[in-house]
XYZ file of C-alpha atoms in Angstrom:
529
model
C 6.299 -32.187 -15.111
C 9.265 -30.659 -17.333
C 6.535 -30.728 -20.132
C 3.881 -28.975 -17.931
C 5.888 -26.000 -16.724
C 7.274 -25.552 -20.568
C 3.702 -25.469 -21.767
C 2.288 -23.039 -18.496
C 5.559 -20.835 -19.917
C 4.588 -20.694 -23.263
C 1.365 -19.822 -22.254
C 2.027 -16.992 -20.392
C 4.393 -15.394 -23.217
C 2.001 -16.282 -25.940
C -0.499 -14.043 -23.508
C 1.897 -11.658 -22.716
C 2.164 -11.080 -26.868
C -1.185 -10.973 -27.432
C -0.998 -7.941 -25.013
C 1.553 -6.433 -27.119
C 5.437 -7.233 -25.112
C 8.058 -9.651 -25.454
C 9.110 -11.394 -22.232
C 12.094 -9.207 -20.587
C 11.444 -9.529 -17.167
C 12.742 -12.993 -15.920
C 9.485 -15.322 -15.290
C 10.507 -17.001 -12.445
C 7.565 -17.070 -9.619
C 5.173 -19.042 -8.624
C 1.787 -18.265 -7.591
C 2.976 -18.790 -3.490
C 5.694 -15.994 -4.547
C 3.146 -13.810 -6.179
C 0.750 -14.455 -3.293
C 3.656 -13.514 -1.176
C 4.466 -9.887 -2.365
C 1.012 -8.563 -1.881
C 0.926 -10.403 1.469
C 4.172 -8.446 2.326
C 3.219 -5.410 1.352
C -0.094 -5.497 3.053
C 2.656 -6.460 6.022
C 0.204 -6.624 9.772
C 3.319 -6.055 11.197
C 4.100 -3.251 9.414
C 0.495 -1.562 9.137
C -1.167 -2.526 12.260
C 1.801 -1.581 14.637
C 2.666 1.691 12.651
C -0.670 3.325 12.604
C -2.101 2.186 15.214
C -1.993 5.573 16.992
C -4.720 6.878 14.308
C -7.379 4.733 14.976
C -6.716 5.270 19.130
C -6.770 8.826 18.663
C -9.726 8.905 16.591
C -12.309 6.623 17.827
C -10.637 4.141 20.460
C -10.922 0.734 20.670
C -14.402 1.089 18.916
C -12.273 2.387 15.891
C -10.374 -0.938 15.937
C -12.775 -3.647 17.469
C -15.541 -2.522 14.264
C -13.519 -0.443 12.203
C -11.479 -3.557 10.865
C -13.721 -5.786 9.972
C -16.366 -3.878 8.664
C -13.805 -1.091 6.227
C -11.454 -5.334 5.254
C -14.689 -6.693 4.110
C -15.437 -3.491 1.790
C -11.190 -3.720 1.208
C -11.961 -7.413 -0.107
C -14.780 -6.738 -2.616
C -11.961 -4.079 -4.490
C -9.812 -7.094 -4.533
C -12.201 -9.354 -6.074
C -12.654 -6.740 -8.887
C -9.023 -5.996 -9.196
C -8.590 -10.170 -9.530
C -11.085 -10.315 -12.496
C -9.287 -7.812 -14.051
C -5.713 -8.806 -13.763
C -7.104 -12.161 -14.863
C -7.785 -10.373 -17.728
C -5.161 -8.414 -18.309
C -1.782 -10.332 -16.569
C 1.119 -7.319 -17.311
C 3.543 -5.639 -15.168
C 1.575 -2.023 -16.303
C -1.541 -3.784 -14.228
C -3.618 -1.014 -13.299
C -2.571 1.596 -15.412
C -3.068 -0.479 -18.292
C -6.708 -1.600 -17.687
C -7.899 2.362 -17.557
C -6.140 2.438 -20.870
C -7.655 -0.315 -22.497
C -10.824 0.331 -20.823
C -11.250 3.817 -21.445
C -8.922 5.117 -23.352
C -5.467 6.729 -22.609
C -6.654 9.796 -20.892
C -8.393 7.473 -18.312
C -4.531 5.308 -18.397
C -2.943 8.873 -17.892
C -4.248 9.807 -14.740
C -4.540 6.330 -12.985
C -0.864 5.780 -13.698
C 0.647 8.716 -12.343
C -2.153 8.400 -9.204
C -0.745 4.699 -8.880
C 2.724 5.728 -9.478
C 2.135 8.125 -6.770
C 0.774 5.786 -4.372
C 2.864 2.900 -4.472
C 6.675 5.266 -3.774
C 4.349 6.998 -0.802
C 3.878 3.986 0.433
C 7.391 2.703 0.399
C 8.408 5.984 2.109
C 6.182 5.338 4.857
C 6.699 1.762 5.402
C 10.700 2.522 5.336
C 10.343 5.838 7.426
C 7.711 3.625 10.274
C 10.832 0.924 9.959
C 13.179 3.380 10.798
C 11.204 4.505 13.950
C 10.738 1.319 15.253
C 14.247 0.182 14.578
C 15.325 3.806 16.498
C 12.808 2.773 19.419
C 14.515 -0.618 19.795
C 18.206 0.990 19.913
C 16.953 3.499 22.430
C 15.897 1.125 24.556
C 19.210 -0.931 24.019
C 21.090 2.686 24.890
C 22.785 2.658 21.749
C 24.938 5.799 21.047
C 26.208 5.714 17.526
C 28.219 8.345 15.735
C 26.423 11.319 18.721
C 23.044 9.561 17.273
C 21.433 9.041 20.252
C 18.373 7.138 19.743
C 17.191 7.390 22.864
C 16.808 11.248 22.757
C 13.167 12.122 22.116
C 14.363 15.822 21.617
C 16.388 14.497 18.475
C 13.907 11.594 17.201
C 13.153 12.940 14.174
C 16.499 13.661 12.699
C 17.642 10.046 14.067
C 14.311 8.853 12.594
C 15.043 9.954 8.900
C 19.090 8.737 8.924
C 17.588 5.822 9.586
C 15.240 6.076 7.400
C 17.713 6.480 4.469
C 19.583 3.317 5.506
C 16.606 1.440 5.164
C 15.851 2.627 1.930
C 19.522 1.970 0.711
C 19.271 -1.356 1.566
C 15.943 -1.559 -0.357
C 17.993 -0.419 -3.235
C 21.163 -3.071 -2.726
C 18.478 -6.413 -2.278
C 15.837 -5.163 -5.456
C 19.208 -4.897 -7.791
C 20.233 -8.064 -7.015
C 17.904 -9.627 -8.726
C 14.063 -10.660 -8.886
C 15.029 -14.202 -7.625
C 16.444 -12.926 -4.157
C 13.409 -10.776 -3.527
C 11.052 -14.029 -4.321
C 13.072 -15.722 -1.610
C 12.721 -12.929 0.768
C 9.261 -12.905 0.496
C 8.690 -16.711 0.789
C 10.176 -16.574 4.188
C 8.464 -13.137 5.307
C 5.136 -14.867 4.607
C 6.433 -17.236 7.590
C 7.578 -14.629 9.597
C 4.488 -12.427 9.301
C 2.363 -16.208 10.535
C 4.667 -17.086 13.217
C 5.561 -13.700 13.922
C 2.020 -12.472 14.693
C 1.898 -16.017 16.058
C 4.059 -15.147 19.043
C 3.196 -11.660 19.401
C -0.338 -12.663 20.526
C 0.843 -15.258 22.948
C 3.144 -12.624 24.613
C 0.281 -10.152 24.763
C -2.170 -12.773 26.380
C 0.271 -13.888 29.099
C 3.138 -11.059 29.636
C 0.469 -8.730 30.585
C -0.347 -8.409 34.575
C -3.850 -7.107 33.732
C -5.925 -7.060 30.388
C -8.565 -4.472 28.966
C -12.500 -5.767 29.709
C -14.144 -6.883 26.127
C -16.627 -4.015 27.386
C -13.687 -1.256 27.028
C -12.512 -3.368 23.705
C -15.900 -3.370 21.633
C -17.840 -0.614 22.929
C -15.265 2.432 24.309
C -14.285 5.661 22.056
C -11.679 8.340 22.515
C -11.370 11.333 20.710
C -8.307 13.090 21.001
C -8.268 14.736 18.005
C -9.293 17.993 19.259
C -12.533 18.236 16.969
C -15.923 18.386 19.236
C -17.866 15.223 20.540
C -20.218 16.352 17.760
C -18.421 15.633 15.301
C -17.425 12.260 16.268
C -19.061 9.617 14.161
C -19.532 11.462 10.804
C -15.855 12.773 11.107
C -13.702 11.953 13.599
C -14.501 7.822 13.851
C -13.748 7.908 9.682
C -9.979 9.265 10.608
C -9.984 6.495 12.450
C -10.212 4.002 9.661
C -7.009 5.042 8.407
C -5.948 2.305 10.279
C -7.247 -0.376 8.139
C -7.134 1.317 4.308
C -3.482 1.848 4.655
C -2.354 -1.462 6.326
C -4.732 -3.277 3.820
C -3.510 -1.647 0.667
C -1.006 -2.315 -1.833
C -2.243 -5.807 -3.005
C -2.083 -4.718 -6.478
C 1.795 -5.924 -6.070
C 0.573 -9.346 -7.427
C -0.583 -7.641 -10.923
C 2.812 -5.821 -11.580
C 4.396 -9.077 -11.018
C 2.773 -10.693 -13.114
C 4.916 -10.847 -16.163
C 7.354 -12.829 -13.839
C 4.664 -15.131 -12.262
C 4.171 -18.741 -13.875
C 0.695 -19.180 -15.243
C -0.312 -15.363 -14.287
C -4.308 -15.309 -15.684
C -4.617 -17.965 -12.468
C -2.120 -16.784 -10.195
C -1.888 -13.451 -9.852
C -6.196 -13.126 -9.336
C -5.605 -15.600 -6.282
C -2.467 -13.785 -5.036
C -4.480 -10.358 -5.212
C -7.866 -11.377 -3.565
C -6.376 -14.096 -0.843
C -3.390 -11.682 0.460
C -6.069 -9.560 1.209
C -8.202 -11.977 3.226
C -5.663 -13.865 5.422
C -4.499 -10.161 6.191
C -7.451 -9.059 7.150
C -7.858 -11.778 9.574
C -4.778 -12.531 10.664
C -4.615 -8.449 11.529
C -7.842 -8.387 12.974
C -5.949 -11.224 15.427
C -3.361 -9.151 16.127
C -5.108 -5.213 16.474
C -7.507 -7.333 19.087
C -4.494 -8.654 21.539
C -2.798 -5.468 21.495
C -6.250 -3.549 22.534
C -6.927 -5.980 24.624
C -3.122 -5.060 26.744
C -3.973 -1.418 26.994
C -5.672 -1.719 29.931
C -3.963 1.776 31.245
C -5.837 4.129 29.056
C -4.804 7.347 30.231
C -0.779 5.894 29.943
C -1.482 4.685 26.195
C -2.870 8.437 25.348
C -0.173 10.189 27.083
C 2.281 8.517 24.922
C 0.041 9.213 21.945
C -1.945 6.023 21.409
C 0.877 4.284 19.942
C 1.675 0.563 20.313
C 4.727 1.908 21.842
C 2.964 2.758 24.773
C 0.218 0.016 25.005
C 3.277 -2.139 25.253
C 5.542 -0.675 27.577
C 2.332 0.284 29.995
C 1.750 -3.615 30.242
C 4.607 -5.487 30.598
C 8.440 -5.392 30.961
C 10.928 -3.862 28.583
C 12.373 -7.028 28.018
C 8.858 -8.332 26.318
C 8.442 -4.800 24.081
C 11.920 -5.520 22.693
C 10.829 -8.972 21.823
C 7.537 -7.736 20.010
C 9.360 -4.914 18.601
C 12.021 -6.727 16.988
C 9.852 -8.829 15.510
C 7.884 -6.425 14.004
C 10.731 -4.097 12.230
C 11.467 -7.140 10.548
C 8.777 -7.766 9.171
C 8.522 -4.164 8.280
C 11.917 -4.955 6.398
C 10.175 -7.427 4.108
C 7.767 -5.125 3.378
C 9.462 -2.262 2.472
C 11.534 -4.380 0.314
C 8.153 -5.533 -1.602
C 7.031 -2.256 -1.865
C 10.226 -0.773 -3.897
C 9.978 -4.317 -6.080
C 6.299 -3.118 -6.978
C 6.873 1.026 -7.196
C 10.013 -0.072 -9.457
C 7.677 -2.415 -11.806
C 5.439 0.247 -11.935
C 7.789 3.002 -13.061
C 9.300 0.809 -15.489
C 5.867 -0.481 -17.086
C 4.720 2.955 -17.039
C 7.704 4.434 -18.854
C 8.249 1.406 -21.176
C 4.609 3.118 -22.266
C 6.511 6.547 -22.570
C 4.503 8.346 -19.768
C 7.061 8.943 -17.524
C 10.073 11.926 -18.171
C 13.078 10.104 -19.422
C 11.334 7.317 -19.602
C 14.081 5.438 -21.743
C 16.186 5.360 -18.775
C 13.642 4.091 -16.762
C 12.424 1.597 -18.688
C 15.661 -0.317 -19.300
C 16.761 -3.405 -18.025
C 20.607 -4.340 -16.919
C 21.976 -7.763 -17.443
C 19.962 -9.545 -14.611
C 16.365 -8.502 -16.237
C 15.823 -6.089 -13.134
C 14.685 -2.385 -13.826
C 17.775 -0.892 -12.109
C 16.983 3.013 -12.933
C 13.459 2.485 -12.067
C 14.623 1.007 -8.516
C 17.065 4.296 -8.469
C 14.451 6.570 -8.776
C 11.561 4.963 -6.996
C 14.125 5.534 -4.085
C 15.195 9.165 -4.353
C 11.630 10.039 -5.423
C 10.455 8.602 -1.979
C 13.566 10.158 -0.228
C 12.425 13.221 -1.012
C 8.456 12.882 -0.232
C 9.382 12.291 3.201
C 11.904 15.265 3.728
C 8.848 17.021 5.844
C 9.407 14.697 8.256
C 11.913 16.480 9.743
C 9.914 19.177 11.017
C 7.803 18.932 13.787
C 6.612 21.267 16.651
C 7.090 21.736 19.883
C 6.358 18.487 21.533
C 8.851 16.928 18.771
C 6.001 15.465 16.896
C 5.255 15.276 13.345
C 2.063 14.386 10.915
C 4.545 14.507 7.960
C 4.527 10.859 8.138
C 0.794 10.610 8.272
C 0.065 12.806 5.643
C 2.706 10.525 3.712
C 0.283 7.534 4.697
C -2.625 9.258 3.292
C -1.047 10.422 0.182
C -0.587 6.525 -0.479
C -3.645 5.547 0.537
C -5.406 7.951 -1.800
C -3.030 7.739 -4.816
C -3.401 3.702 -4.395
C -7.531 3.267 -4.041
C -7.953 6.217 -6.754
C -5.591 4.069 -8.917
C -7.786 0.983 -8.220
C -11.325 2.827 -8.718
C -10.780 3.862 -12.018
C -10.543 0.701 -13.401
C -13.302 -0.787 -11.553
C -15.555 1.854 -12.644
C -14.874 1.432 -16.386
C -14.908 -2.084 -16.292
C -18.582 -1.924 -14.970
C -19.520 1.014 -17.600
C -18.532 -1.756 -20.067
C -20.955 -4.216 -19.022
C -21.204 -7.812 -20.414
C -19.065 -6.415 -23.373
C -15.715 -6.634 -21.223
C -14.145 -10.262 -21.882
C -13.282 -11.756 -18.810
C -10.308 -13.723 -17.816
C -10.241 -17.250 -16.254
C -10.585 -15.997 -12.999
C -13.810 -13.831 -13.095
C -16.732 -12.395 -10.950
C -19.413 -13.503 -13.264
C -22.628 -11.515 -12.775
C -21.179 -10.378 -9.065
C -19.557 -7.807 -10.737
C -22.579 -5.298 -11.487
C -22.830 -4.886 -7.617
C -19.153 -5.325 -6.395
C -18.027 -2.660 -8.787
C -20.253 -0.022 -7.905
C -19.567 -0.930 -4.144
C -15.647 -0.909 -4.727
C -16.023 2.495 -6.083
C -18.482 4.158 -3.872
C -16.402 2.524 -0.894
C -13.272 4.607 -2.313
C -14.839 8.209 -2.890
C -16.778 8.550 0.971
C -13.746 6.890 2.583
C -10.605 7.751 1.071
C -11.183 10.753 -1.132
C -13.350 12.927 1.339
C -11.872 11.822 5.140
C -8.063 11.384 3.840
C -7.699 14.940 2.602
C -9.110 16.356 5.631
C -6.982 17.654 8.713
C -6.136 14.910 11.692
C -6.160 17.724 14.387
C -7.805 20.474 15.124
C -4.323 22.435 15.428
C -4.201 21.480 11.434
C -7.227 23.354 10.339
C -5.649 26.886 9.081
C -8.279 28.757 10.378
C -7.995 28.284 13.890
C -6.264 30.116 16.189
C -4.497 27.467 17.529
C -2.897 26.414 14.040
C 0.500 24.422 13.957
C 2.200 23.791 10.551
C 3.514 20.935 11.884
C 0.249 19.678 12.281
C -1.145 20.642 8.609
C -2.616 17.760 6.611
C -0.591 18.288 3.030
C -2.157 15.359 1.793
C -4.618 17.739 -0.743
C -1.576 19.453 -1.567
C 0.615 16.615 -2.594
C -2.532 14.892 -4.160
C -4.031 17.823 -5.473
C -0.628 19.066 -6.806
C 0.046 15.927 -9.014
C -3.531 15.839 -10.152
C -3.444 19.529 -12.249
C 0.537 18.899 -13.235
C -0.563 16.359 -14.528
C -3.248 17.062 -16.008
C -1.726 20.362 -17.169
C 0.600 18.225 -19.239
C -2.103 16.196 -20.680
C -3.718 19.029 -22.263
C -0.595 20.914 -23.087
C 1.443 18.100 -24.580
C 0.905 14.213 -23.469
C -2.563 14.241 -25.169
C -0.491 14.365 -28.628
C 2.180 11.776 -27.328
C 0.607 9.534 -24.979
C -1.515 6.797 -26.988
C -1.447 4.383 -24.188
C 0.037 1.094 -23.439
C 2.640 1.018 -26.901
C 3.416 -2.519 -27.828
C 7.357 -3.854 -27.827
C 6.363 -6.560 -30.772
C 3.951 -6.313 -33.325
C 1.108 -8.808 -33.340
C -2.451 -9.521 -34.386
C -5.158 -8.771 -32.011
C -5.674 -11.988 -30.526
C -8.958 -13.529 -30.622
C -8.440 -16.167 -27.948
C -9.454 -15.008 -24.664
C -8.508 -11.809 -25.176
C -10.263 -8.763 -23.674
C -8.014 -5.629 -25.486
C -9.784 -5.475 -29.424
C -12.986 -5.911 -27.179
C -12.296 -3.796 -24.313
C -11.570 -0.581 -26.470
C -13.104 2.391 -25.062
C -16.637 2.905 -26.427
């Protein structure tokens, strides 16, 4: 067995050459691990509790019941696509790196920064939904700490956002430990997301005095969004599948983790394509016994569709501590995996030289971990989220949903770009050992269409009618800067491609010096036409 694992070792960093780097990172998990991460990050406890007020709000149980399944099984064909090519390519830079071999660096340029983007907007909202959970479960324990009263609704967004900070803090302490502690953490969160979700349904079949008819479950809308009945299924039903592109999203975890997984070209495909399935139905699971307990519709939209509401209009406080508990730890794990994947991807994408400073963030300390990448992964998201702290009137905020949507769109642009130049290439792009075959001509061209209707159009749209600037009715509070953020880091960046990176930024830039390898190698084939 010794001999085995040596050989699947020497594998991988003969690979891992042939791509151009020496092995820094320590290579020490397995494909379960790698599976793991993804798995994490995609988190049902984390997505389907946190967001579940969007798809109430805009489109009901319809938006849930149909909206799941139908937007995971477009969700699952990207993964397929993004397995054959980390398969291909198995390196921490992961998506970044395929645009740049693919097409060129320009193409590497803008996916990076749009994956970059992505991945530290989705930490900040997977930390900043932890810390409102976590301040819903002291408030209902009438915990006073420090005059932080957490069950003040007046105050819930300042409370929200020091807890917030904690939780990112402790992201920081547990990724600097060292990769081997966060492999750990996310073997047993893979348990607690199963068991978890496991006794979260059995609580919401039997806790319950009265359930929701399957009628009211797969046929009802809502449409509290403010925008006109007209304008429900070719608007206001899309917002709606927010729900599922953010929860399912972040699987590409398992490719920038790949220059620490044992035998990566198999590993990290499976880990990308089969988090994304057994989330997508264990989720579907889950979002189906909570829908199923709101059988007091008018009580769920009073306290704004969220599961905080479904819960505590159908069954005793004791029970919603239970369920809630056990979901802000699971958000834990997954904000954890999300700053181990952001920090891989700042220091892959700065060992390239893309990134300002990028010598500090592309060192390692003594325990192979990126530390100033985890640093500023951190702050950067600290500071994305400061908007939460405003909110109007009512004390509510979309700060933290346009912080969804800004990860959701940085993410699945990040992910189309690749797909789309891998099928420009054709039959000319060398495949890994895990591949699509022929499948690809169709799943690539679905992948990417999926992406542009769903997430570029709906995502950069307003939520509420109060958000549209035009009307009378306007509320900053309630202003969609998604476009802005987005938008923003699109012509900066591509301001400093023409002015300056186009001179400097040659791609992925190799730490050793080898031949192009000729076995099974797709980069001296791959080269941009």
């Amino acid at each position: 067995m010794a001999n085995v694992d040596a050989a699947v070792a020497s594998s991988d960093e003969q690979r891992l050459a042939e791509l151009g780097y020496k092995q820094e990172l320590s290579r020490s998990w397995s494909g379960f691990q790698n599976f793991a991460i993804s798995f994490t990050i995609i988190s049902v406890l984390a997505g389907c509790f946190t967001t579940y007020y969007q798809a109430w709000n805009n489109g009901g149980p319809v938006a849930i019941s149909w909206g799941w399944p139908i937007i995971s099984a477009f969700i699952l064909i990207i993964a397929f696509c993004m397995s054959e090519l980390v398969s291909a390519y198995p390196t921490a830079g992961g998506i970044y790196w395929w645009a740049s071999k693919l097409g060129g660096p320009v193409w590497g340029w803008f996916t990076g920064w749009f994956n970059l983007l992505g991945l530290i907007a989705i930490l900040a909202s997977v930390d900043y939904f932890a810390g409102q959970f976590l301040g819903v479960i002291l408030g209902l324990y009438n915990v006073d700490i420090l005059g932080l009263n957490f069950g003040d609704a007046l105050h819930g967004l300042r409370e929200t956002f020091i807890l917030f900070a904690l939780i990112l803090g402790l992201h920081v302490a547990i990724n600097i430990r060292g990769s081997h502690l966060v492999a750990m953490f996310n073997g047993v969160s893979v348990w607690w997301h199963i068991l978890g979700v496991a006794a979260i349904v059995v609580v919401l079949i039997f806790a319950p005095s009265k359930h929701a008819s399957a009628d009211f479950v797969f046929t009802h809308t809502i449409n509290n969004s403010g925008f006109g009945h007209g304008m429900f299924w070719f608007y206001v039903l899309p917002l709606g599948f927010l729900l599922t592109q953010y929860t399912i999203t972040g699987f590409d975890a398992s490719a920038h983790i790949s220059e620490e997984t044992h035998d990566a070209a198999e590993s990290a495909p499976k880990g990308v394509w089969r988090s994304v399935f057994y989330s997508a139905v264990i989720g579907y699971i889950v979002l189906l016994a909570i829908t199923f307990a709101a059988s007091n519709e008018k009580a769920v939209t009073e306290g704004g569709g969220t599961v905080f509401a479904v819960f505590e209009s159908s069954m005793g406080s004791g029970w919603v501590k239970f369920i809630l508990i056990i979901a802000v730890i699971g958000q834990l794990f997954c904000g954890m995996s999300c700053m181990t994947s952001a920090s891989r991807m700042m220091y892959a994408f700065s060992r390239d030289g893309a990134v300002p400073g990028w010598r500090i963030w592309s060192r390692v300390n003594d325990n192979k971990i990126p530390f100033n990448a985890v640093m500023a992964v951190a702050v950067l998201a600290l500071i994305l989220t400061l908007p939460a702290l405003k909110g109007n009137k009512a004390g509510l905020t979309v700060a933290f949903t346009a912080v969804v949507s800004i990860g959701v769109i940085g993410l699945y642009i990040a992910y189309a770009i690749p797909i789309w130049l891998r099928w420009r290439m054709g039959n000319r792009f060398v495949t890994g050992p895990w591949n699509l075959g022929e499948k690809y001509k169709w799943m690539n061209l679905v992948a990417v269409i999926e992406v542009i209707i769903i997430v570029v159009v709906y995502f950069n749209l307003p939520f509420s009618s109060s958000g549209v600037p035009w009307e009378s009715d306007f509320d900053w509070s309630l202003f969609n800067y998604t476009p802005v953020v987005t938008g923003g880091v699109f012509l900066a960046v591509g301001a400093w491609w023409l002015l300056r990176a186009r001179h400097t930024f040659t791609g992925p830039r190799h730490t050793i010096q080898e031949l192009d390898a000729e076995i099974g190698a797709a980069p001296p084939l791959a080269e941009a036409p």
